[in-house]
Coordinates of C-alpha atoms and ligand atoms in Angstrom, one line a residue:
Chain A
X495 CA 0.0 0.0 0.0
X496 CA 2.8 2.4 0.8
X497 CA 3.9 2.6 -2.8
X498 CA 0.5 3.2 -4.2
X499 CA 0.6 6.4 -6.3
X500 CA -3.1 6.3 -7.0
X501 CA -5.8 4.9 -4.9
X502 CA -9.6 5.1 -4.7
X503 CA -11.3 4.7 -1.3
X504 CA -14.8 3.4 -1.2
X505 CA -15.9 5.3 -4.3
X506 CA -19.6 5.1 -4.9
X507 CA -21.6 6.6 -7.7
X508 CA -25.2 5.9 -8.7
X509 CA -27.2 7.1 -11.6
X510 CA -30.7 7.0 -10.2
X511 CA -31.4 3.4 -9.2
X512 CA -28.3 2.1 -11.0
X513 CA -25.3 1.6 -8.8
X514 CA -22.4 2.3 -11.2
X515 CA -19.7 2.3 -8.6
X516 CA -20.2 0.4 -5.4
X517 CA -17.6 1.2 -2.7
X518 CA -14.7 0.7 -5.1
X519 CA -11.3 0.7 -3.5
X520 CA -8.3 -0.1 -5.6
X521 CA -4.8 1.2 -6.0
X522 CA -2.1 1.5 -8.6
X523 CA 1.5 1.0 -7.6
X524 CA 4.7 2.4 -9.2
X525 CA 5.8 0.4 -12.2
X526 CA 2.7 -1.8 -12.6
X527 CA 0.0 -2.3 -15.0
X528 CA -3.3 -2.8 -13.1
X529 CA -6.0 -4.0 -15.4
X530 CA -9.6 -3.3 -14.7
X531 CA -11.9 -5.8 -16.4
X532 CA -15.6 -6.5 -16.3
X533 CA -18.6 -7.0 -18.5
X534 CA -20.1 -4.2 -20.6
X535 CA -21.8 -1.7 -18.3
X536 CA -19.9 -2.9 -15.2
X537 CA -18.9 0.7 -14.5
X538 CA -15.3 0.8 -15.7
X539 CA -15.5 4.0 -17.6
X540 CA -17.6 5.5 -14.8
X541 CA -14.7 4.7 -12.4
X542 CA -12.1 6.2 -14.8
X543 CA -14.3 9.4 -15.0
X544 CA -14.3 9.7 -11.2
X545 CA -10.6 9.3 -11.0
X546 CA -9.9 11.8 -13.8
X547 CA -12.4 14.3 -12.4
X548 CA -15.0 14.2 -15.1
X549 CA -17.5 12.8 -12.6
X550 CA -18.1 13.5 -9.0
X551 CA -18.4 10.5 -6.8
X552 CA -21.4 10.4 -4.4
X553 CA -19.0 9.3 -1.7
X554 CA -15.5 8.1 -1.2
X555 CA -12.3 9.7 -2.3
X556 CA -9.5 9.6 -4.8
X557 CA -5.9 9.9 -3.5
X558 CA -3.2 10.7 -6.0
X559 CA 0.4 11.2 -5.3
X560 CA -0.3 11.6 -1.6
X561 CA -3.0 14.2 -2.0
X562 CA -6.8 13.9 -1.8
X563 CA -7.8 15.1 -5.2
X564 CA -11.5 14.4 -4.8
X565 CA -12.5 18.1 -4.7
X566 CA -10.3 19.0 -7.7
X567 CA -11.6 19.5 -11.2
X568 CA -10.3 17.6 -14.2
X569 CA -7.9 20.3 -15.3
X570 CA -6.1 20.4 -11.9
X571 CA -5.8 16.6 -11.8
X572 CA -4.4 16.6 -15.3
X573 CA -1.8 19.1 -14.3
X574 CA -0.9 17.0 -11.3
X575 CA -0.1 14.2 -13.7
X576 CA -3.1 12.1 -14.4
X577 CA -3.0 11.3 -18.1
X578 CA -6.1 9.7 -19.5
X579 CA -7.2 8.3 -22.8
X580 CA -10.9 8.1 -23.6
X581 CA -12.9 5.1 -24.6
X582 CA -14.7 7.2 -27.2
X583 CA -11.9 9.2 -28.8
X584 CA -12.0 12.8 -27.6
X585 CA -9.7 14.6 -30.1
X586 CA -9.9 17.9 -31.9
X587 CA -11.3 16.4 -35.1
X588 CA -10.4 19.4 -37.4
X589 CA -6.8 19.4 -36.3
X590 CA -4.1 17.4 -37.9
X591 CA -2.7 14.5 -36.0
X592 CA 0.4 16.6 -35.2
X593 CA -1.7 19.5 -33.9
X594 CA -3.5 17.2 -31.5
X595 CA -0.1 15.9 -30.2
X596 CA 1.2 19.5 -30.0
X597 CA -1.9 20.4 -28.0
X598 CA -0.9 17.8 -25.5
X599 CA 2.6 19.0 -25.3
X600 CA 1.3 22.5 -24.8
X601 CA -0.9 21.3 -22.0
X602 CA 2.1 19.6 -20.4
X603 CA 4.2 22.8 -20.7
X604 CA 1.4 25.2 -19.7
X605 CA 1.7 28.9 -20.6
X606 CA -1.0 28.5 -23.2
X607 CA -1.9 32.2 -23.1
X608 CA 0.9 33.3 -25.3
X609 CA -0.7 35.1 -28.3
X610 CA 2.5 35.6 -30.3
X611 CA 4.9 33.0 -31.7
X612 CA 3.9 30.2 -33.9
X613 CA 2.9 27.1 -32.0
X614 CA 3.6 24.8 -34.9
X615 CA 7.1 26.1 -35.2
X616 CA 7.9 25.7 -31.5
X617 CA 10.8 23.2 -31.4
X618 CA 10.3 21.9 -27.9
X619 CA 6.6 21.3 -28.5
X620 CA 7.2 19.7 -31.9
X621 CA 9.9 17.4 -30.5
X622 CA 7.6 16.1 -27.7
X623 CA 4.7 15.7 -30.1
X624 CA 6.7 14.0 -32.9
X625 CA 8.4 11.6 -30.5
X626 CA 5.0 10.6 -29.1
X627 CA 3.6 10.0 -32.6
X628 CA 6.7 8.0 -33.4
X629 CA 6.2 5.8 -30.3
X630 CA 2.6 4.9 -31.2
X631 CA 3.5 4.5 -34.9
X632 CA 1.5 7.5 -36.3
X633 CA 4.4 9.6 -37.6
X634 CA 3.5 9.1 -41.3
X635 CA 0.0 10.4 -40.6
X636 CA 1.2 13.6 -38.9
X637 CA -0.4 15.9 -41.4
X638 CA -3.6 13.9 -41.7
X639 CA -6.8 15.6 -40.5
X640 CA -7.8 13.7 -37.4
X641 CA -11.4 13.2 -38.6
X642 CA -10.0 11.1 -41.5
X643 CA -8.2 8.6 -39.2
X644 CA -9.6 5.1 -38.7
X645 CA -11.0 4.3 -35.3
X646 CA -7.9 2.3 -34.5
X647 CA -5.6 5.2 -35.4
X648 CA -7.7 7.5 -33.3
X649 CA -7.1 5.2 -30.3
X650 CA -3.3 5.4 -31.1
X651 CA -3.5 9.2 -31.2
X652 CA -5.3 9.2 -27.8
X653 CA -2.3 7.3 -26.4
X654 CA 0.2 9.6 -28.2
X655 CA -1.5 12.7 -26.7
X656 CA -1.3 11.0 -23.2
X657 CA 2.4 10.4 -23.8
X658 CA 3.0 14.1 -24.5
X659 CA 1.6 14.9 -21.1
X660 CA 4.4 13.0 -19.4
X661 CA 2.0 12.0 -16.7
X662 CA 2.7 10.3 -13.4
X663 CA -0.1 7.8 -14.0
X664 CA -1.8 6.6 -17.2
X665 CA -5.5 6.0 -17.1
X666 CA -6.4 4.1 -20.3
X667 CA -9.9 3.2 -21.3
X668 CA -9.9 0.5 -23.9
X669 CA -6.9 1.7 -25.9
X670 CA -6.9 -1.5 -28.0
X671 CA -10.5 -1.2 -29.2
X672 CA -10.6 -1.2 -33.0
X673 CA -6.9 -1.8 -33.4
X674 CA -7.1 -5.2 -35.0
X675 CA -4.9 -8.1 -34.1
X676 CA -1.6 -6.7 -35.3
X677 CA -2.2 -3.3 -33.8
X678 CA -3.2 -4.8 -30.5
X679 CA 0.0 -6.8 -30.4
X680 CA 2.1 -3.7 -31.2
X681 CA 0.4 -1.6 -28.5
X682 CA 0.7 -4.5 -26.0
X683 CA 4.4 -4.5 -26.6
X684 CA 4.5 -0.8 -26.2
X685 CA 2.5 -0.7 -23.0
X686 CA 4.7 -3.4 -21.6
X687 CA 7.6 -1.0 -21.6
X688 CA 5.5 2.1 -20.8
X689 CA 4.8 0.8 -17.3
X690 CA 8.3 1.7 -16.2
X691 CA 7.8 5.3 -17.2
X692 CA 4.5 5.5 -15.3
X693 CA 2.1 2.9 -14.0
X694 CA -1.1 2.2 -16.0
X695 CA -4.6 1.7 -14.9
X696 CA -5.8 -0.2 -17.9
X697 CA -9.4 -0.8 -18.8
X698 CA -9.5 -3.4 -21.6
X699 CA -11.7 -6.0 -23.1
X700 CA -8.9 -7.7 -25.0
X701 CA -8.2 -10.6 -22.7
X702 CA -5.0 -11.7 -24.4
X703 CA -3.6 -8.2 -23.8
X704 CA -4.8 -8.1 -20.2
X705 CA -3.4 -11.5 -19.3
X706 CA -0.1 -10.8 -21.1
X707 CA 0.4 -7.4 -19.5
X708 CA -1.3 -7.0 -16.1
X709 CA 0.7 -7.3 -12.9
X710 CA -2.6 -7.3 -11.2
X711 CA -6.2 -7.5 -12.4
X712 CA -9.3 -6.2 -10.7
X713 CA -12.7 -7.5 -11.8
X714 CA -15.6 -5.1 -11.7
X715 CA -19.1 -6.5 -11.9
X716 CA -22.2 -4.3 -11.3
X717 CA -20.0 -1.6 -10.0
X718 CA -18.4 -3.7 -7.4
X719 CA -14.8 -5.2 -7.4
X720 CA -15.3 -8.9 -6.8
X721 CA -11.6 -9.8 -7.0
X722 CA -8.2 -8.4 -7.3
X723 CA -5.1 -10.5 -7.9
X724 CA -2.5 -11.7 -10.4
X725 CA -3.5 -13.2 -13.7
X726 CA -3.3 -16.7 -12.3
X727 CA -5.3 -15.8 -9.2
X728 CA -8.0 -14.2 -11.3
X729 CA -8.1 -17.2 -13.7
X730 CA -8.5 -19.5 -10.7
X731 CA -11.1 -17.4 -8.9
X732 CA -14.4 -19.2 -8.9
X733 CA -16.6 -16.1 -8.5
X734 CA -14.8 -14.4 -11.4
X735 CA -15.3 -17.5 -13.6
X736 CA -18.9 -17.5 -12.8
X737 CA -19.6 -13.9 -13.0
X738 CA -17.5 -12.9 -15.9
X739 CA -15.1 -15.2 -17.6
X740 CA -17.8 -17.9 -17.5
X741 CA -20.1 -15.6 -19.3
X742 CA -17.6 -15.3 -22.1
X743 CA -17.3 -19.0 -22.4
X744 CA -21.0 -19.3 -22.7
X745 CA -21.1 -16.6 -25.4
Chain B
X214 CA 1.6 30.8 -51.6
X215 CA -1.6 29.3 -50.4
X216 CA -4.8 30.7 -51.9
X217 CA -5.9 31.8 -48.5
X218 CA -2.7 33.7 -47.9
X219 CA -3.2 35.5 -51.2
X220 CA -6.8 36.4 -50.2
X221 CA -5.6 37.6 -46.8
X222 CA -3.5 40.2 -48.6
X223 CA -5.8 40.6 -51.6
X224 CA -9.0 41.3 -49.9
X225 CA -7.8 44.1 -47.7
X226 CA -5.7 45.3 -50.6
X227 CA -8.9 45.6 -52.7
X228 CA -10.5 47.7 -50.0
X229 CA -7.4 50.0 -49.9
X230 CA -7.5 50.2 -53.7
X231 CA -11.2 51.2 -53.7
X232 CA -10.5 53.9 -51.2
X233 CA -7.6 55.3 -53.2
X234 CA -9.4 55.0 -56.5
X235 CA -12.4 56.8 -55.1
X236 CA -10.0 59.6 -54.0
X237 CA -8.4 59.8 -57.5
X238 CA -11.9 60.0 -59.0
X239 CA -13.0 62.5 -56.3
X240 CA -15.8 60.3 -55.2
X241 CA -16.0 61.4 -51.6
X242 CA -19.1 59.3 -50.9
X243 CA -17.3 56.1 -52.0
X244 CA -14.4 56.9 -49.7
X245 CA -16.9 57.2 -46.8
X246 CA -18.4 53.8 -47.8
X247 CA -14.9 52.3 -47.9
X248 CA -14.2 53.8 -44.5
X249 CA -17.5 52.3 -43.2
X250 CA -16.5 48.9 -44.6
X251 CA -13.1 49.1 -43.0
X252 CA -14.6 49.8 -39.6
X253 CA -17.3 47.2 -39.8
X254 CA -14.6 44.7 -40.9
X255 CA -12.7 45.6 -37.8
X256 CA -15.7 44.9 -35.7
X257 CA -16.1 41.6 -37.5
X258 CA -12.4 40.7 -37.0
X259 CA -13.1 41.2 -33.3
X260 CA -16.2 39.0 -33.3
X261 CA -14.4 36.4 -35.4
X262 CA -11.9 35.7 -32.6
X263 CA -14.8 34.6 -30.3
X264 CA -17.0 33.2 -33.0
X265 CA -14.5 31.7 -35.4
X266 CA -11.6 30.6 -33.3
X267 CA -13.5 30.0 -30.1
X268 CA -16.9 28.9 -31.5
X269 CA -18.6 31.3 -29.1
X270 CA -21.8 32.5 -30.7
X271 CA -22.1 36.0 -29.1
X272 CA -25.2 38.0 -30.0
X273 CA -24.1 40.7 -27.8
X274 CA -21.2 42.2 -29.5
X275 CA -23.0 45.5 -30.1
X276 CA -22.4 46.1 -26.4
X277 CA -18.7 46.4 -27.1
X278 CA -19.2 48.3 -30.3
X279 CA -21.5 50.7 -28.5
X280 CA -19.2 51.0 -25.5
X281 CA -16.4 52.0 -27.9
X282 CA -18.7 54.4 -29.5
X283 CA -19.7 56.0 -26.3
X284 CA -16.1 56.1 -25.1
X285 CA -15.5 58.4 -28.1
X286 CA -18.8 60.2 -27.7
X287 CA -18.3 61.0 -24.0
X288 CA -14.7 62.0 -24.2
X289 CA -15.3 64.3 -27.2
X290 CA -18.5 65.7 -25.7
X291 CA -16.6 66.8 -22.6
X292 CA -13.9 68.3 -24.8
X293 CA -16.3 70.2 -26.9
X294 CA -18.4 71.5 -23.9
X295 CA -15.3 72.2 -21.8
X296 CA -17.0 70.5 -18.9
X297 CA -14.7 68.0 -17.2
X298 CA -16.1 64.5 -16.7
X299 CA -17.0 64.1 -13.0
X300 CA -15.6 67.5 -12.5
X301 CA -12.0 66.3 -12.9
X302 CA -11.2 64.5 -16.1
X303 CA -11.2 66.8 -19.1
X304 CA -12.4 65.3 -22.3
X305 CA -10.1 64.7 -25.2
X306 CA -10.3 64.9 -29.0
X307 CA -7.1 62.8 -29.5
X308 CA -7.9 59.6 -31.4
X309 CA -5.1 57.5 -29.9
X310 CA -6.3 58.4 -26.3
X311 CA -9.9 57.7 -27.3
X312 CA -9.0 54.4 -28.8
X313 CA -7.1 53.4 -25.7
X314 CA -10.1 54.2 -23.5
X315 CA -12.4 52.4 -25.9
X316 CA -10.3 49.3 -25.9
X317 CA -10.0 49.3 -22.1
X318 CA -13.6 50.0 -21.5
X319 CA -15.0 47.4 -23.9
X320 CA -12.4 44.9 -22.8
X321 CA -13.4 45.3 -19.2
X322 CA -17.1 45.0 -20.2
X323 CA -16.2 41.8 -22.1
X324 CA -14.4 40.5 -19.0
X325 CA -17.5 41.0 -16.9
X326 CA -20.0 39.8 -19.5
X327 CA -17.8 37.0 -20.5
X328 CA -17.1 35.8 -16.9
X329 CA -20.8 35.4 -16.4
X330 CA -21.9 34.3 -19.9
X331 CA -19.2 31.7 -20.3
X332 CA -20.6 29.7 -17.4
X333 CA -23.3 28.7 -19.9
X334 CA -23.0 27.3 -23.4
X335 CA -25.0 26.7 -26.5
X336 CA -28.3 28.5 -26.8
X337 CA -28.0 29.8 -23.3
X338 CA -24.8 31.6 -24.1
X339 CA -26.4 33.2 -27.2
X340 CA -29.4 34.3 -25.0
X341 CA -27.3 35.7 -22.1
X342 CA -25.0 37.7 -24.4
X343 CA -28.1 39.0 -26.1
X344 CA -29.6 39.9 -22.7
X345 CA -26.4 41.8 -21.6
X346 CA -26.5 43.7 -24.9
X347 CA -30.1 44.7 -24.4
X348 CA -29.4 45.7 -20.9
X349 CA -26.8 48.2 -22.0
X350 CA -29.0 49.4 -24.9
X351 CA -31.8 50.3 -22.5
X352 CA -29.4 51.8 -20.0
X353 CA -28.1 54.1 -22.8
X354 CA -31.6 55.1 -23.8
X355 CA -32.5 56.0 -20.3
X356 CA -29.3 57.8 -19.5
X357 CA -30.0 61.5 -20.0
X358 CA -26.5 62.9 -19.6
X359 CA -25.5 61.8 -23.1
X360 CA -28.7 62.4 -25.0
X361 CA -30.6 59.3 -24.0
X362 CA -32.4 58.0 -27.0
X363 CA -31.1 60.8 -29.2
X364 CA -27.5 60.1 -28.6
X365 CA -24.6 62.6 -28.8
X366 CA -23.5 64.6 -31.7
X367 CA -19.8 65.6 -32.0
X368 CA -19.2 68.7 -34.1
X369 CA -15.6 68.1 -35.1
X370 CA -13.9 64.9 -36.0
X371 CA -11.3 64.0 -33.5
X372 CA -7.6 64.6 -34.1
X373 CA -4.7 62.3 -35.1
X374 CA -1.2 63.6 -34.7
X375 CA 0.1 65.0 -37.9
X376 CA -3.0 64.4 -40.0
X377 CA -6.0 66.4 -41.0
X378 CA -8.7 63.9 -40.1
X379 CA -11.4 66.0 -41.8
X380 CA -10.0 65.0 -45.2
X381 CA -12.0 61.9 -46.0
X382 CA -9.0 60.0 -47.4
X383 CA -6.9 60.6 -44.3
X384 CA -9.6 59.2 -42.1
X385 CA -10.0 56.3 -44.4
X386 CA -6.3 55.6 -44.2
X387 CA -6.3 55.8 -40.5
X388 CA -9.1 53.3 -40.2
X389 CA -7.5 51.0 -42.8
X390 CA -4.2 51.1 -41.0
X391 CA -5.9 50.1 -37.7
X392 CA -7.7 47.3 -39.6
X393 CA -4.4 46.1 -41.1
X394 CA -2.6 46.1 -37.8
X395 CA -5.4 44.2 -36.1
X396 CA -5.6 41.7 -39.0
X397 CA -1.9 41.0 -38.6
X398 CA -2.4 40.5 -34.9
X399 CA -5.5 38.2 -35.4
X400 CA -3.5 36.2 -38.0
X401 CA -0.7 35.6 -35.5
X402 CA -3.1 34.9 -32.7
X403 CA -4.7 32.1 -34.7
X404 CA -1.3 30.4 -35.0
X405 CA -0.1 31.1 -31.5
X406 CA -0.2 28.6 -28.6
X407 CA -3.2 30.4 -27.4
X408 CA -4.9 30.1 -30.8
X409 CA -4.3 26.4 -30.9
X410 CA -5.7 25.8 -27.4
X411 CA -8.7 28.1 -28.1
X412 CA -9.5 26.3 -31.4
X413 CA -9.3 23.0 -29.5
X414 CA -12.0 24.2 -27.0
X415 CA -14.3 24.8 -30.0
X416 CA -13.8 21.2 -31.1
X417 CA -13.6 19.2 -27.9
X418 CA -13.8 20.5 -24.4
X419 CA -13.0 17.2 -22.7
X420 CA -9.8 17.0 -24.7
X421 CA -8.6 20.4 -23.6
X422 CA -9.4 19.6 -20.0
X423 CA -7.6 16.3 -20.2
X424 CA -4.4 18.0 -21.3
X425 CA -4.7 20.2 -18.3
X426 CA -5.8 23.5 -19.9
X427 CA -8.8 25.4 -18.6
X428 CA -11.4 26.0 -21.3
X429 CA -13.2 28.7 -19.3
X430 CA -10.1 30.8 -19.0
X431 CA -9.1 30.3 -22.7
X432 CA -12.6 31.4 -23.7
X433 CA -12.7 34.3 -21.4
X434 CA -9.4 35.6 -22.8
X435 CA -10.8 35.2 -26.3
X436 CA -13.9 37.0 -25.4
X437 CA -12.0 39.9 -23.9
X438 CA -9.7 40.3 -26.9
X439 CA -12.8 40.0 -29.2
X440 CA -14.8 42.6 -27.3
X441 CA -11.8 45.0 -27.1
X442 CA -11.3 44.9 -30.9
X443 CA -15.0 45.4 -31.6
X444 CA -14.9 48.3 -29.1
X445 CA -12.1 49.9 -31.0
X446 CA -14.2 49.6 -34.1
X447 CA -17.0 51.3 -32.3
X448 CA -14.9 54.3 -31.5
X449 CA -13.9 54.7 -35.1
X450 CA -17.5 54.2 -36.2
X451 CA -18.7 57.0 -33.9
X452 CA -15.9 59.2 -35.2
X453 CA -16.9 58.5 -38.8
X454 CA -20.5 59.5 -38.1
X455 CA -19.6 62.1 -35.6
X456 CA -22.5 60.7 -33.7
X457 CA -23.2 58.0 -31.2
X458 CA -26.6 56.8 -30.1
X459 CA -28.1 53.7 -28.5
X460 CA -28.6 52.2 -32.0
X461 CA -24.9 51.2 -31.8
X462 CA -25.8 49.0 -28.9
X463 CA -28.9 47.4 -30.5
X464 CA -29.2 43.8 -31.1
X465 CA -29.6 44.6 -34.8
X466 CA -26.1 45.9 -34.7
X467 CA -24.9 42.6 -33.2
X468 CA -26.7 40.8 -35.9
X469 CA -25.2 43.0 -38.6
X470 CA -21.7 42.3 -37.4
X471 CA -22.4 38.6 -37.2
X472 CA -24.0 38.6 -40.7
X473 CA -20.9 40.1 -42.3
X474 CA -18.7 37.6 -40.6
X475 CA -20.9 34.7 -41.8
X476 CA -21.0 36.2 -45.2
X477 CA -17.3 36.6 -45.5
X478 CA -16.4 33.3 -43.8
X479 CA -16.4 32.3 -40.1
X480 CA -12.9 31.7 -38.8
X481 CA -11.3 33.0 -42.0
X482 CA -8.9 35.8 -41.3
X483 CA -10.0 38.0 -44.2
X484 CA -13.6 36.8 -44.0
X485 CA -15.0 39.9 -42.1
X486 CA -13.2 42.2 -44.6
X487 CA -14.8 40.5 -47.6
X488 CA -18.1 40.3 -45.7
X489 CA -18.1 44.0 -44.8
X490 CA -17.3 45.1 -48.4
X491 CA -20.1 43.0 -49.8
X492 CA -22.4 44.1 -47.1
X493 CA -21.7 47.8 -47.7
X494 CA -21.9 47.2 -51.5
X495 CA -25.3 45.5 -51.2
X496 CA -26.6 48.2 -48.9
X497 CA -25.5 50.8 -51.4
X498 CA -26.8 49.1 -54.5
X499 CA -30.0 47.5 -53.1
X500 CA -31.0 50.4 -51.0
X501 CA -31.5 52.3 -54.2
X502 CA -33.5 49.6 -55.7
X503 CA -35.7 48.8 -52.8
X504 CA -36.4 50.1 -49.3
X505 CA -36.6 46.5 -48.2
X506 CA -33.0 45.6 -49.1
X507 CA -32.6 43.5 -46.0
X508 CA -34.8 40.9 -47.6
X509 CA -32.4 40.5 -50.4
X510 CA -29.5 40.4 -48.0
X511 CA -31.4 37.7 -46.1
X512 CA -31.7 35.6 -49.2
X513 CA -28.0 36.0 -50.0
X514 CA -27.1 35.1 -46.5
X515 CA -29.3 32.0 -46.7
X516 CA -27.5 30.9 -49.8
X517 CA -24.1 31.4 -48.2
X518 CA -25.1 29.4 -45.1
X519 CA -26.6 26.6 -47.2
X520 CA -24.1 26.4 -50.0
X521 CA -20.9 28.1 -48.9
X522 CA -20.2 27.2 -45.3
X523 CA -16.8 28.9 -45.4
X524 CA -18.5 32.1 -46.6
X525 CA -17.0 34.0 -49.6
X526 CA -13.4 33.3 -48.6
X527 CA -14.2 29.6 -48.2
X528 CA -15.8 29.7 -51.6
X529 CA -12.7 31.0 -53.2
X530 CA -10.0 29.4 -51.1
X531 CA -11.6 26.1 -50.4
X532 CA -11.5 24.3 -47.1
X533 CA -8.9 25.7 -44.8
X534 CA -5.7 23.6 -44.5
X535 CA -5.3 23.0 -40.8
X536 CA -1.6 22.6 -40.5
X537 CA 1.2 25.2 -40.5
Ligands
ATP527 N1 -24.1 9.7 -17.3 C1 -24.8 8.6 -17.1 N2 -26.1 8.7 -16.7 C2 -26.8 7.5 -16.5 N3 -26.2 6.3 -16.6 C3 -25.0 6.2 -16.9 C4 -24.2 7.3 -17.2 N4 -22.9 6.9 -17.5 C5 -22.9 5.6 -17.4 N5 -24.2 5.1 -17.1 C6 -24.5 3.7 -16.9 O1 -23.7 3.2 -15.9 C7 -23.3 1.9 -16.2 C8 -21.8 1.8 -16.2 O2 -21.4 2.4 -17.4 P1 -19.9 2.5 -17.8 O3 -19.8 3.2 -19.1 O4 -19.0 2.9 -16.7 O5 -19.6 0.9 -18.2 P2 -18.3 0.2 -18.7 O6 -17.9 -0.8 -17.7 O7 -17.3 1.2 -19.1 O8 -18.9 -0.5 -20.0 P3 -18.2 -0.8 -21.4 O9 -17.4 -2.0 -21.3 O10 -19.3 -1.0 -22.3 O11 -17.4 0.4 -21.8 C9 -24.0 1.5 -17.5 O12 -25.2 0.8 -17.2 C10 -24.3 2.9 -18.1 O13 -25.5 2.8 -18.9
MG528 MG1 -16.5 1.9 -20.8

């Protein structure tokens, strides 16, 4: 527990009668990939939203880097070093790929109120943006308008923008979705190394990726964490098999 | 050179040429029209920062236009009556000082109005900016010190160091120079770090927040810059007419500024200049043909909105290339 950089304490959130988060406590430790899995509608994205600040929990708290960030808005949490990717790509669609990455680099640097000087000629920003695009394999699309990217490429760009933020923690909501087998494999390899830069809370449906990557896995069902453990522990867990993995077998 | 770059030089260049040609042909009235176009274009360039770059549909920009106008009216009024304002501040007829006051006053008004309006979005934002505009309009009407509904007339055009401003060409050149400087500023603004962040808020607020930038602050800054520039245009407009009245604060005025931006091309640098020139030309031609020229204007506007989303500039230059 001492080396947890991010933890949630009894987070609860309901939408009307629907309990989307039910006293969720989990933590993310330095250097690890902690995967959060669970069936559709289990409340994974809702949890990410509460950690990133987009949603207020009804009760409970979010502790990040030794600080209770529960009252802080998204912007402040991002500045503290929470870098998130969205399940449904949230990018500036009219911008080029490079512009989106530069926007991330600008956010990381701050000082966004400068009205003079060309942002797309700023060496430091460009360097950070280009290297992030390079890492996710989007360099050749740098001048493509984002709206023209495939869904998979948008997911990659989401990751690239998160990289430019140089965050202390990555929150990734289904980064593999739409990537295809080859793309997933590539990203899996990339995330494998990324955990040493900053730990990753990874929401993912791609079980191959999850079991290959995760140091620990938490299983969320109906807003409640029913198990946390290593890949082997989760595979062996009867409740998980029944509630979640079993469902997949049946399907 | 990109087509848009050519237009950004060519369109203002055309306006300058029209002014100079009118001078050569001794067509004073045309010079006045060109001056009017330059000033309305300036107001539009201001609005375009909020509307085009920031996606902020403000229907209250007449407030800033009018505040700029009244800044000129009030200062010149106290100068011509030799009655100091509040017993201490003498008026002035110096354009640079008037401009400075107009920019600061309208910028402050934009700060207050923006700070409150920007807490809303969409239709509510449109409505609340409209409401603030109307508030100032009725305030001006019921404020007897400066003519109330009748407004204030200024007998003499204000002064500019080294130039006789009563010569129509000189005043045109002053207005055009101001427009040119502001266009250069607006062009650089769009490509600056702030411009990138602001344009991102227009497209995806969640993205901007996720990279740790505050959309509210970015928009507020855009709104203040936008209001200040439109206010500067207001001061020139009042000087052109040597008259300021509540009509400068009316919602029709806000609509007119917005129409010329849409006509020329939202978010296109030279859009408001093209829009203002066409607007003034239509007014000039159609007003002769029919008293109800606004109907024709409406029809043209409808065509632009339906078939040329980038306005006239978009029609000629095509879709804007996003990089650079
Ligand atoms: N803003 C909202 N208002 C009402 N209900 C919501 C809201 N957001 C999410 N929900 C509901 O909360 C539940 C959890 O949603 P959430 O998006 O967190 O699931 P998820 O685990 O991310 O699912 P998926 O795997 O499909 O992405 C769902 O039943 C969803 O319909
Ligand atoms: Mg989800």
